[in-house]
Short mmCIF file of C-alpha atoms and ligand atoms in Angstrom, two decimals:
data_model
loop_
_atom_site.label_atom_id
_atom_site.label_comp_id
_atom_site.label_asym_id
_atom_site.label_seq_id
_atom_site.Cartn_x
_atom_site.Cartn_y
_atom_site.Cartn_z
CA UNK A 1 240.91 78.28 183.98
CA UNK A 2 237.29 77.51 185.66
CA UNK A 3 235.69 81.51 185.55
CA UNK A 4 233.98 81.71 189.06
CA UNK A 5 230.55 83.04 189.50
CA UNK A 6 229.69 84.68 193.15
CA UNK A 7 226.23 83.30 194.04
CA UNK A 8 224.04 84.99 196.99
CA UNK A 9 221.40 82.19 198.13
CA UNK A 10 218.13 83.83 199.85
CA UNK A 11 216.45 80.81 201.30
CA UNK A 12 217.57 77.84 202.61
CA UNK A 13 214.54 75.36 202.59
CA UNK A 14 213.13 72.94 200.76
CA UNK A 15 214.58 74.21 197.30
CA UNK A 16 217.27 76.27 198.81
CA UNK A 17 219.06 73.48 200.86
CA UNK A 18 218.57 71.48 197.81
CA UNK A 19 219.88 73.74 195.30
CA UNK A 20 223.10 74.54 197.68
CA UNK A 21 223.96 70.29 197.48
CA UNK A 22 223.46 70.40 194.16
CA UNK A 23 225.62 73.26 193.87
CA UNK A 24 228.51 70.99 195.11
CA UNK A 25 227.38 67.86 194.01
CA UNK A 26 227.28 68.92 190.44
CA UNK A 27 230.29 70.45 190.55
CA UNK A 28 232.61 68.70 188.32
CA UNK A 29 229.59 68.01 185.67
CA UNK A 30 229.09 71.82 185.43
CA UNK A 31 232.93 72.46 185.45
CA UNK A 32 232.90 70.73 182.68
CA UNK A 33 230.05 71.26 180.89
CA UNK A 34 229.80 75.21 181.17
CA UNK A 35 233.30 75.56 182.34
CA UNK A 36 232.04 77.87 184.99
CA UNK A 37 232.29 76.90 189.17
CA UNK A 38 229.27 78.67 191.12
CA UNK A 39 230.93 79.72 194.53
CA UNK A 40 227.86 80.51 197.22
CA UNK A 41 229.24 83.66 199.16
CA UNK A 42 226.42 84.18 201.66
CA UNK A 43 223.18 82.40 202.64
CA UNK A 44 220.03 84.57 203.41
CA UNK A 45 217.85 83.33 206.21
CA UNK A 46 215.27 83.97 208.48
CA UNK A 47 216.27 82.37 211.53
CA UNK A 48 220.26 82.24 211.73
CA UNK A 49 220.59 80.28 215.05
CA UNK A 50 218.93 77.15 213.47
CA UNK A 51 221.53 74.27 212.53
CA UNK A 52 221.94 73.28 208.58
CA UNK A 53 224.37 71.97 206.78
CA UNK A 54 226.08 75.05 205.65
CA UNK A 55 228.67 77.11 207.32
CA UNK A 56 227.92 79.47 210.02
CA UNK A 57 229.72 82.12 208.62
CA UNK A 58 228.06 82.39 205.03
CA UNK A 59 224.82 82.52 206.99
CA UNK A 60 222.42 86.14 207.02
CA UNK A 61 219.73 87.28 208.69
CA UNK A 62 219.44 90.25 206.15
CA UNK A 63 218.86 89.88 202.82
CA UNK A 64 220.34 92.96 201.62
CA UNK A 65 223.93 91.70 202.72
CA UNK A 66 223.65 89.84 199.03
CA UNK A 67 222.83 92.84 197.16
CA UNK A 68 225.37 94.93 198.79
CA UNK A 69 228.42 91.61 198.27
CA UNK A 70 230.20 93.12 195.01
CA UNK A 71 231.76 89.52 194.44
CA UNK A 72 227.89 88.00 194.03
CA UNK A 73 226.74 88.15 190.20
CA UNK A 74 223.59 86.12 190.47
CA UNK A 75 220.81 86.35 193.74
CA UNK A 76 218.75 83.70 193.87
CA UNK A 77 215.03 84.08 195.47
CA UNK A 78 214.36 80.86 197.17
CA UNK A 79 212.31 82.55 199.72
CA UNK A 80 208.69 82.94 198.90
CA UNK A 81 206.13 85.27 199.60
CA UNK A 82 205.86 88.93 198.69
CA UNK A 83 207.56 91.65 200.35
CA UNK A 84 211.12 90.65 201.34
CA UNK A 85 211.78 88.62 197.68
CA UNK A 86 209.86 91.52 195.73
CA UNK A 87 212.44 94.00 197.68
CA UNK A 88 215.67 91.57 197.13
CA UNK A 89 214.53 91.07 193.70
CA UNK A 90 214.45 94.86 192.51
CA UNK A 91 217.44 95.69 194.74
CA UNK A 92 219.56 92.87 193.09
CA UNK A 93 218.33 94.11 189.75
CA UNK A 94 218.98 97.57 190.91
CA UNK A 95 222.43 96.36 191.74
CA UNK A 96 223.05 94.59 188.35
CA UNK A 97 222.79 91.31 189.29
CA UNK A 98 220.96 88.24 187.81
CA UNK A 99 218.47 87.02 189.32
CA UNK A 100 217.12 83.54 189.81
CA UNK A 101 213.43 82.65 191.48
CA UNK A 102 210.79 79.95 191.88
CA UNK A 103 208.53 82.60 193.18
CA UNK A 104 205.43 82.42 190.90
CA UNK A 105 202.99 84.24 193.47
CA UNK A 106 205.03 87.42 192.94
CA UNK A 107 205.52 87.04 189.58
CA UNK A 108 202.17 85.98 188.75
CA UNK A 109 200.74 89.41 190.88
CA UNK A 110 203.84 91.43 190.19
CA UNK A 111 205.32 89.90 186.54
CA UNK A 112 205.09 93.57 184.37
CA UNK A 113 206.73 95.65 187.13
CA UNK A 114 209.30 93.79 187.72
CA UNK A 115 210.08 92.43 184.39
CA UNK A 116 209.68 96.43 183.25
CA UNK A 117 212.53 97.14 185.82
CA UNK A 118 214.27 94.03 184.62
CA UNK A 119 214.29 95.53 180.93
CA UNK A 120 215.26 99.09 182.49
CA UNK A 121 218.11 97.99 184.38
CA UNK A 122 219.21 95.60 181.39
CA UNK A 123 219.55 92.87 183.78
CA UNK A 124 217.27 89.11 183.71
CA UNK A 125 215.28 87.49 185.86
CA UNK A 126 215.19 83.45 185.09
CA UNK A 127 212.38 81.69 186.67
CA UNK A 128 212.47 77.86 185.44
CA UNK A 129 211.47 76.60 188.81
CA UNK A 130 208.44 78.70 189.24
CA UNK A 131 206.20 76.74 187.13
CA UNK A 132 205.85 73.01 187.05
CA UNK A 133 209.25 72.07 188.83
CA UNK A 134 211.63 69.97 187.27
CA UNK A 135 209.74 70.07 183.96
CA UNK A 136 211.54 72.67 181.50
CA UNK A 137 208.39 74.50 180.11
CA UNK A 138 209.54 78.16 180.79
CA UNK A 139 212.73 77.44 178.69
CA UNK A 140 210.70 75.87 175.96
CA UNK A 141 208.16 78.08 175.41
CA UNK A 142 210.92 80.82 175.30
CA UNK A 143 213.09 79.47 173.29
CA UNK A 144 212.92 75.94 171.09
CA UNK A 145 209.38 77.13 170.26
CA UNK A 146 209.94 81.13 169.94
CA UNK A 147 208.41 80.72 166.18
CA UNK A 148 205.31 79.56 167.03
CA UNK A 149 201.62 81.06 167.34
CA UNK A 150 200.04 79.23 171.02
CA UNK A 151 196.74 77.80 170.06
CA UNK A 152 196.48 76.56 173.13
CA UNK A 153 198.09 75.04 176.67
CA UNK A 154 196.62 72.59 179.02
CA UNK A 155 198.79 71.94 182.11
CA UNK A 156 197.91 69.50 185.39
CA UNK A 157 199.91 72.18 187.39
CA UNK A 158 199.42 71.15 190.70
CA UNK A 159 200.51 67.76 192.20
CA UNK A 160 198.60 67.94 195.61
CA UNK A 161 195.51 68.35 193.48
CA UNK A 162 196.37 65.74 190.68
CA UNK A 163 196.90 63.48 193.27
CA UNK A 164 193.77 64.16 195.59
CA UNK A 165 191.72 63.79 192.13
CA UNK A 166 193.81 60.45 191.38
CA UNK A 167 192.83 58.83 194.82
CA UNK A 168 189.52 59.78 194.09
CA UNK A 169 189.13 58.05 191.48
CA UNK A 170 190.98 54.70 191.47
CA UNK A 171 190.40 53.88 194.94
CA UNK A 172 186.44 55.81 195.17
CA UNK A 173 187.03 57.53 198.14
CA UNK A 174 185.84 60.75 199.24
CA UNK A 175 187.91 64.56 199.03
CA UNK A 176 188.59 64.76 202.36
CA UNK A 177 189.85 61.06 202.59
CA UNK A 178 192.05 61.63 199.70
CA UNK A 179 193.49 64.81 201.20
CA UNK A 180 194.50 62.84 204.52
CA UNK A 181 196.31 60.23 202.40
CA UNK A 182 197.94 63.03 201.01
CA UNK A 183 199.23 64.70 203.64
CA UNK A 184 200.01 61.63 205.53
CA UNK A 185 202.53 60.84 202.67
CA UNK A 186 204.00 64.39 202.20
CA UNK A 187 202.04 65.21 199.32
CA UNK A 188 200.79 68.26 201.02
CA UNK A 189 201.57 71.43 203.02
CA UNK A 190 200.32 71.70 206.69
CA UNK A 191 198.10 74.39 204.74
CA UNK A 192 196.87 73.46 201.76
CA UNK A 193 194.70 76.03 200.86
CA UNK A 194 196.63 77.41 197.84
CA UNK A 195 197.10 73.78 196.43
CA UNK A 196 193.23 72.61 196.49
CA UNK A 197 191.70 76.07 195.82
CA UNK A 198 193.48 76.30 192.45
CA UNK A 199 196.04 79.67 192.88
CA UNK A 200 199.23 77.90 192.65
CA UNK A 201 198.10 76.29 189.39
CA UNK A 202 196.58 80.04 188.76
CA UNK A 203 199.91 81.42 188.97
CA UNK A 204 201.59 78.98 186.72
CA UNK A 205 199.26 79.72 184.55
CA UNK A 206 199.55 83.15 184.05
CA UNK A 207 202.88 83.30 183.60
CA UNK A 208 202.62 80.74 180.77
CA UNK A 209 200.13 82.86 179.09
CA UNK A 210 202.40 85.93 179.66
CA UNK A 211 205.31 83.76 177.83
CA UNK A 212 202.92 82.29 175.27
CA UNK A 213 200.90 85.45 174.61
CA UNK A 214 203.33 88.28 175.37
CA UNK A 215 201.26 90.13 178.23
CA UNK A 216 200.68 89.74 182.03
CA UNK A 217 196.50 89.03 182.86
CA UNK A 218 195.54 90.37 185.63
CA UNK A 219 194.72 87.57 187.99
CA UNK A 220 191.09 89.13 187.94
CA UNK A 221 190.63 88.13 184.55
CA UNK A 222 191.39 84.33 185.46
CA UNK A 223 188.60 82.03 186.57
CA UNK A 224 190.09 79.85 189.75
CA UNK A 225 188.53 77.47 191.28
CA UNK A 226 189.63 74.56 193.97
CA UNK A 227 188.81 70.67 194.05
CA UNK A 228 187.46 70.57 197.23
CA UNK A 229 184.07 70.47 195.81
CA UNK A 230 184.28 67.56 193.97
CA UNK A 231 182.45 64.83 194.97
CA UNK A 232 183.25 61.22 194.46
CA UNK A 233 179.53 60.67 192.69
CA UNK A 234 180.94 63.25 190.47
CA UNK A 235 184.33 61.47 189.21
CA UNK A 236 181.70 58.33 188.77
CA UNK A 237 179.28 60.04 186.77
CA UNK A 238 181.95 61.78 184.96
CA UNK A 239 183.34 58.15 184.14
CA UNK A 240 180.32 57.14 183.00
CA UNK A 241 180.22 59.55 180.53
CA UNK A 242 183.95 58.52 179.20
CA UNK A 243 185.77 61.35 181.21
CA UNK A 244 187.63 61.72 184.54
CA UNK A 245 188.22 64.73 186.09
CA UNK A 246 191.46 66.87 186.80
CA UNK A 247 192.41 70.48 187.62
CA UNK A 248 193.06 71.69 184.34
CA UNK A 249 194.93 75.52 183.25
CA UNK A 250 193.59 76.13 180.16
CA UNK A 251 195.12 78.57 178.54
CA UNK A 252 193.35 79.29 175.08
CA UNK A 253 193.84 81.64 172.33
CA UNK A 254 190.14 82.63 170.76
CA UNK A 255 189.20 85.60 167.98
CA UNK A 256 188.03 87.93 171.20
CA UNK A 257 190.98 87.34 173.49
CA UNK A 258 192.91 85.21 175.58
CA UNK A 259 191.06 82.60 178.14
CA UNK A 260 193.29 81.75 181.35
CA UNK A 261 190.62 79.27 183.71
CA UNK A 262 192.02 76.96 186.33
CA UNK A 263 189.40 74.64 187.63
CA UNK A 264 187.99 71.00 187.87
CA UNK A 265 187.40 69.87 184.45
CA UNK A 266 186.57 66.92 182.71
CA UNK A 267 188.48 65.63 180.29
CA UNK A 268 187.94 62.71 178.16
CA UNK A 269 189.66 59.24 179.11
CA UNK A 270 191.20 58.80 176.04
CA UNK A 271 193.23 61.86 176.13
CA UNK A 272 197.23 61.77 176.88
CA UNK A 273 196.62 63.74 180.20
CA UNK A 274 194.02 62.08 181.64
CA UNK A 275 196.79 59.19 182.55
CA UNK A 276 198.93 61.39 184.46
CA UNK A 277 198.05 60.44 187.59
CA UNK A 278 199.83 60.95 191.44
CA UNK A 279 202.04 63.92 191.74
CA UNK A 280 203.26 64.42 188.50
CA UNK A 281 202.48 67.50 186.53
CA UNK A 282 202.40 67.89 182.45
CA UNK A 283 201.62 70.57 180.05
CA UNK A 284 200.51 69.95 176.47
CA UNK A 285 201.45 72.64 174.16
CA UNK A 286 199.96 73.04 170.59
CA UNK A 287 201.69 75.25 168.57
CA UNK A 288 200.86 76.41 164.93
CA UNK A 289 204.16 74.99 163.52
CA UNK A 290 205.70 72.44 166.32
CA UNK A 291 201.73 70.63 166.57
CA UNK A 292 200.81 68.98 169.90
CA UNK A 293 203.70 68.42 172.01
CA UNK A 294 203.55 67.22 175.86
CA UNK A 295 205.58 67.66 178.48
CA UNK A 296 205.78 65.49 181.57
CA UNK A 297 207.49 64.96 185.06
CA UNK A 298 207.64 66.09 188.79
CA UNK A 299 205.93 69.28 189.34
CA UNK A 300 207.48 70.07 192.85
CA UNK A 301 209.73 68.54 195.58
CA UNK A 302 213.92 69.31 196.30
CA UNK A 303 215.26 67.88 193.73
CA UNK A 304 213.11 68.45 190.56
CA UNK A 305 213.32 72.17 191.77
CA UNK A 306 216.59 72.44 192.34
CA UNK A 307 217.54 70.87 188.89
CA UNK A 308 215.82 73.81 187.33
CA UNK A 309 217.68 76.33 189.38
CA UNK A 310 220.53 74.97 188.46
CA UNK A 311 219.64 75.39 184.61
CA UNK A 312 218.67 78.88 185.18
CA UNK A 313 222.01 79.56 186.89
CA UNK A 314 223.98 78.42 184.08
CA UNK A 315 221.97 80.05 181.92
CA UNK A 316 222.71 82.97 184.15
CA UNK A 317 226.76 82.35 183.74
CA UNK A 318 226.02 82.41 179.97
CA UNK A 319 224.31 86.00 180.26
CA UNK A 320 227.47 87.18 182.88
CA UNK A 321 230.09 85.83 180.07
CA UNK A 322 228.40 88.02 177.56
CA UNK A 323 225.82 85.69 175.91
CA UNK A 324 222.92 87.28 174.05
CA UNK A 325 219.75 87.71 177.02
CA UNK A 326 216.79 89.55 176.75
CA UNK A 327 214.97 90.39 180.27
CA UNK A 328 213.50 87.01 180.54
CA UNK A 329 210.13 87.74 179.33
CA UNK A 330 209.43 89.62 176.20
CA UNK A 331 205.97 91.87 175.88
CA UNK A 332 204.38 92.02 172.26
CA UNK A 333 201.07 93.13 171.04
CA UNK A 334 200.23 89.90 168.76
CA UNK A 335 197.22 88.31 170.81
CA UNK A 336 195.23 91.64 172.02
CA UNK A 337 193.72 91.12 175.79
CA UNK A 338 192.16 88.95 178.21
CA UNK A 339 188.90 87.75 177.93
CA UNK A 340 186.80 88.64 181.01
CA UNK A 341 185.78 85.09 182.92
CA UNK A 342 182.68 85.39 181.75
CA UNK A 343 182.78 85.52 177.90
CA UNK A 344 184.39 82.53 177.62
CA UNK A 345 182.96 79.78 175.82
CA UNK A 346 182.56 76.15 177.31
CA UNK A 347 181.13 73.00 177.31
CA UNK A 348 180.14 72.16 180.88
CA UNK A 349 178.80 68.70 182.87
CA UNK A 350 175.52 69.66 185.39
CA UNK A 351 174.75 67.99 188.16
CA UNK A 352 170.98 67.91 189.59
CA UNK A 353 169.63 66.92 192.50
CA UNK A 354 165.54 66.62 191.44
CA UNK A 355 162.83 65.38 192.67
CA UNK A 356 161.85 62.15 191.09
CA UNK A 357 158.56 62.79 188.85
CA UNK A 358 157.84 63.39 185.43
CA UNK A 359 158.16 66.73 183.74
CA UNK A 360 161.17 67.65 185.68
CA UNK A 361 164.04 67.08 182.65
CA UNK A 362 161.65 68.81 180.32
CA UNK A 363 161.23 72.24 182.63
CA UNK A 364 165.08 72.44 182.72
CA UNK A 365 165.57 71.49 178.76
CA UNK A 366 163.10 74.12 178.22
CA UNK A 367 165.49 76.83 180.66
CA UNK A 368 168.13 76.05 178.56
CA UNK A 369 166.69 76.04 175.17
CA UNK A 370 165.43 79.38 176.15
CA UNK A 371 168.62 80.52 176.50
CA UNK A 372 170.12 78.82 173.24
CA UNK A 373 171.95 76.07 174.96
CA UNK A 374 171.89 72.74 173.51
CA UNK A 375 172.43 69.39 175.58
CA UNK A 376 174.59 66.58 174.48
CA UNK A 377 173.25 64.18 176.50
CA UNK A 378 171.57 63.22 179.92
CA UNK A 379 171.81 60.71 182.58
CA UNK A 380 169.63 60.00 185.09
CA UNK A 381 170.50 56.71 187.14
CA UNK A 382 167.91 54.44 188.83
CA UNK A 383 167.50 54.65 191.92
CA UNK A 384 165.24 52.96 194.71
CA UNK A 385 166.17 56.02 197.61
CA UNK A 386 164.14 58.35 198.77
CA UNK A 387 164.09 61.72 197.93
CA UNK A 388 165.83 63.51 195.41
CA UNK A 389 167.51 61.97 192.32
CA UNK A 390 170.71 62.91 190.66
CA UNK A 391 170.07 64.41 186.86
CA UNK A 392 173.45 64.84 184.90
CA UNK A 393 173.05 66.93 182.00
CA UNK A 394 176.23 67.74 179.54
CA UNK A 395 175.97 70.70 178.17
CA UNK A 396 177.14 72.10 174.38
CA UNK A 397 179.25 75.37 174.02
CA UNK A 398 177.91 77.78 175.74
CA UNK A 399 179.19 80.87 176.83
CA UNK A 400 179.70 81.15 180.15
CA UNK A 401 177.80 84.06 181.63
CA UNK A 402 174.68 82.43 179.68
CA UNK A 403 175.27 79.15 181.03
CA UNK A 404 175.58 80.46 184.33
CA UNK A 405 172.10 82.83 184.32
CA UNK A 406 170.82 79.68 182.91
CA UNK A 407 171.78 77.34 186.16
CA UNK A 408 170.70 80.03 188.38
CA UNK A 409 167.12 79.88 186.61
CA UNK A 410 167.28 75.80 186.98
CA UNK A 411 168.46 76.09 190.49
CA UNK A 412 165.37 78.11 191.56
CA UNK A 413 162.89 75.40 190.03
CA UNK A 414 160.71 73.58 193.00
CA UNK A 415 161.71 70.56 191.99
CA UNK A 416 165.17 71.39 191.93
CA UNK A 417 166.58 70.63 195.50
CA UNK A 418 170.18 71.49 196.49
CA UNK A 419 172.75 73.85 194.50
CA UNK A 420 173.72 72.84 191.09
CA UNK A 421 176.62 71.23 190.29
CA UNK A 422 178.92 73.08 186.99
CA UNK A 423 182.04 71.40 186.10
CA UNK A 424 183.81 72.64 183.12
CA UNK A 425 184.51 69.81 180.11
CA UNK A 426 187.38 70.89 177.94
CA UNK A 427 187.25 68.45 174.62
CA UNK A 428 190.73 69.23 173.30
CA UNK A 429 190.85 70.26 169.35
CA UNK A 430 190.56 67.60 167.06
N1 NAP B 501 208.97 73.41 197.58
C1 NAP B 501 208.84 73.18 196.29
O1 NAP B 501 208.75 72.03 195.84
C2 NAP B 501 208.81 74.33 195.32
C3 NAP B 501 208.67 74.07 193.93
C4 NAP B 501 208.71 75.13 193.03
C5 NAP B 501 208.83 76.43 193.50
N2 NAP B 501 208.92 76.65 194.85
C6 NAP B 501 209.04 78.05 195.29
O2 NAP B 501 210.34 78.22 195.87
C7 NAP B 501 210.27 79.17 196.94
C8 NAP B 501 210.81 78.53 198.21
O3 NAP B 501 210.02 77.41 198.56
P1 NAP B 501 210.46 76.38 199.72
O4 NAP B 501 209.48 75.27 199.64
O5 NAP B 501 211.90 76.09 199.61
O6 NAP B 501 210.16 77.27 201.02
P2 NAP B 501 210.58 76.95 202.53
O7 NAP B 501 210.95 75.53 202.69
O8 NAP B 501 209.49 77.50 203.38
O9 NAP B 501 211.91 77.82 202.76
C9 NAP B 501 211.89 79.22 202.82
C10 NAP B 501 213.27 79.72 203.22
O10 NAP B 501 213.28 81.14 203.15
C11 NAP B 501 213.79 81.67 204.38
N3 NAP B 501 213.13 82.95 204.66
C12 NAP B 501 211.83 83.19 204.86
N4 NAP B 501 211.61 84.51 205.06
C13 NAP B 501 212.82 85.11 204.99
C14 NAP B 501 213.26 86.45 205.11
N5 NAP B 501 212.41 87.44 205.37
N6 NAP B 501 214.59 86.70 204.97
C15 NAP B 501 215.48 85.71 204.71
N7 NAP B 501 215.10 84.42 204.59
C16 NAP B 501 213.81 84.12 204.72
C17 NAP B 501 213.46 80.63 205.44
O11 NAP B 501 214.34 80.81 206.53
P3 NAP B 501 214.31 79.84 207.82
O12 NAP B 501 214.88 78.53 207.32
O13 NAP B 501 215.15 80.52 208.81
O14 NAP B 501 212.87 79.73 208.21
C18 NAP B 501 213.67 79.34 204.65
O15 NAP B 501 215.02 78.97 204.68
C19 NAP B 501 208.81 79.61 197.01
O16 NAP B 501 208.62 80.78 196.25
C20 NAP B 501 208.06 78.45 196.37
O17 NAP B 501 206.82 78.84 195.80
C21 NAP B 501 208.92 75.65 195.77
#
């Protein structure tokens, strides 16, 4: 006989409407794959008058009702935001009860309290969905590669983004072009603020670097920032130079500390990422024993999403049926701290806009030979315009703080007109 698992649903949009079809749709398969059928006992809401497809009567306008439903083993947060999940979350946990969430805001901001209560209460929190969709990365890093040191991650974590920078660059049109393609085709929220100025990516990325490196950074200690100053001359010159340019999490493992950045960088043509292109998201992973491994797919959207609910919850049923579970995230001293934004070591791309006479490249090489920074290389296209001139300048490792003291120095040059332009340029490990 089938053992029957009560499920309380908070949320019933995008994912949650998704997950509860799946639910039924996927019966049989998860019948008989897990031998377990997920019955959904009562449907948290915000507005209960509006028509869905689900029954009136499982419907709730409190949240609570699913915590306080003895019959419901597993809550799952498919609501968002902070304070009514954060409260469901700790009461469920509170209560005994799994819980299942896509929220990575509040577990990015709020990942070692609630964990810590999840470890109290000896109860797990599963959270598949919250980072990269469909794509099974939590799962992965947790488990099939638990014996491996994390050299390094570097994730397109963002699909509105990879696609805005995608647009950009096959069809050379500007940002805000891009971004009205994109939300003419769905691609992005009425509001996409979090999406182009680099936070949802952010909060991916810290809670792979919690996974990977066994402590939550404080989202101070991350260095976020958006796409919406990238310029189509920039993904030309970058181009030129044998690179495009994505929103990259780089996640890094050095001898001072752990580097979490999520910004425009360039990254060279050649490399495996720089062809995912559109929506999709991917994460490489280099770990000391499994090498480079990459992993690919939808980052967002109903069904992706709601296939990785659906894992956790029968990962969940596993747990309620007595399988071995640990909290869901595991803290361990083995990588010290975070390193403050500004310590961390880069190679970066500059853009100038100079005036066009001599003895202008050779005032800013002698700025940043001053300060011990090498350049790789310079570019300075002809140009029969008037006034200024673009100057690209890529710049060796340099750490970051220096680099940027340096720029401000260039910046306040005469013949320097308009603010600099720093882009990051990650060149992967050999
Ligand atoms: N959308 C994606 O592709 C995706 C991917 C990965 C992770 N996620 C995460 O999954 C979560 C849900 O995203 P979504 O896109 O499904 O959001 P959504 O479409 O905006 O749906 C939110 C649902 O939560 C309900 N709700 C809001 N406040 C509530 C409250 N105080 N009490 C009870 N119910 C409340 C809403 O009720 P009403 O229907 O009455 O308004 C709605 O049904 C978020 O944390 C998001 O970051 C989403």
């Amino acid at each position: 006989m089938d053992k029957k698992i009560g499920v309380g649903l908070a949320g019933f949009g995008t994912v949650g409407a998704g997950v509860y079809r799946h639910l039924l749709s996927a019966r049989d398969v998860l019948r008989r794959r897990i031998g377990v059928e997920f019955e959904v006992r009562r449907v948290a809401v915000r507005d209960v008058s509006k028509p869905r497809e689900v029954s009136g009567d499982l419907l709730t306008g409190r949240a609570s009702d699913l915590i306080e439903d003895p019959e419901i083993g597993v809550v799952v947060e498919l609501i968002g935001g902070m304070t009514t999940a954060r409260e469901l979350i700790e009461g469920a946990l509170r209560a005994g009860k799994i819980v299942v969430t896509g929220n990575k805001a509040l577990l990015a901001e709020h990942g070692e309290a609630l964990f810590g209560l999840a470890e109290e209460c000896g109860v797990p929190i599963f959270y598949e969905a919250a980072v990269a969709g469909g794509i099974p990365i939590i799962k992965s890093v947790r488990e099939a590669f638990v014996a491996n040191r994390f050299e390094s991650m570097h994730g397109i974590l963002n699909g509105t983004s990879n696609y805005i920078l995608s647009r950009m660059a096959e069809a050379g049109i500007g940002y805000q072009e891009a971004l009205d393609e994109a939300s003419a085709l769905g691609y992005a929220e009425a509001d996409p603020t979090l999406d182009v100025n680099g936070w949802d990516a952010a909060h991916k990325a810290i809670i792979l670097a919690a996974l990977a490196y066994g402590f939550w950074i404080p989202p101070s200690d991350v260095l976020v920032r958006g796409i919406d100053t990238v310029t189509r001359e920039d993904v030309c010159f970058a181009a030129e130079l044998g690179y495009c340019i994505k929103l990259l999490a780089t996640i890094k493992a050095g001898a001072d500390g752990i580097e979490v950045r999520v910004c425009p960088t360039l990254i060279p043509s050649r490399h495996v990422l720089a062809s995912v292109g559109g929506v999709f998201n991917a994460i490489a992973v280099h770990g000391d024993i499994v090498g480079e491994t990459l992993f690919y797919g939808r980052g967002a959207g109903q069904d992706p999403t709601s296939s990785s609910v659906l894992g956790d919850l029968a990962e969940a049923a596993a747990a309620l049926q007595g399988a071995p579970r640990n909290c869901g995230f595991i803290r361990h001293e083995l990588y010290g701290k975070a390193l403050p934004v500004g310590a961390a070591i880069s190679k970066f791309y500059l853009r100038l806009a100079v005036e066009d006479r001599p003895g202008v490249l050779a005032q800013v090489a002698g700025i940043f030979g001053e300060a011990g920074i090498g350049i790789s290389s310079v570019i300075q296209p002809e140009t029969t315009a008037e006034g200024p001139v673009p100057l690209i300048l890529m710049i060796h490792d340099a750490v970051t703080h220096v680099f940027e003291a340096a720029c401000g120095r260039v910046a306040a040059l005469e013949a320097v007109k308009d603010a600099p332009v720093a882009l990051h340029v990650e060149a992967f490990a050999p």
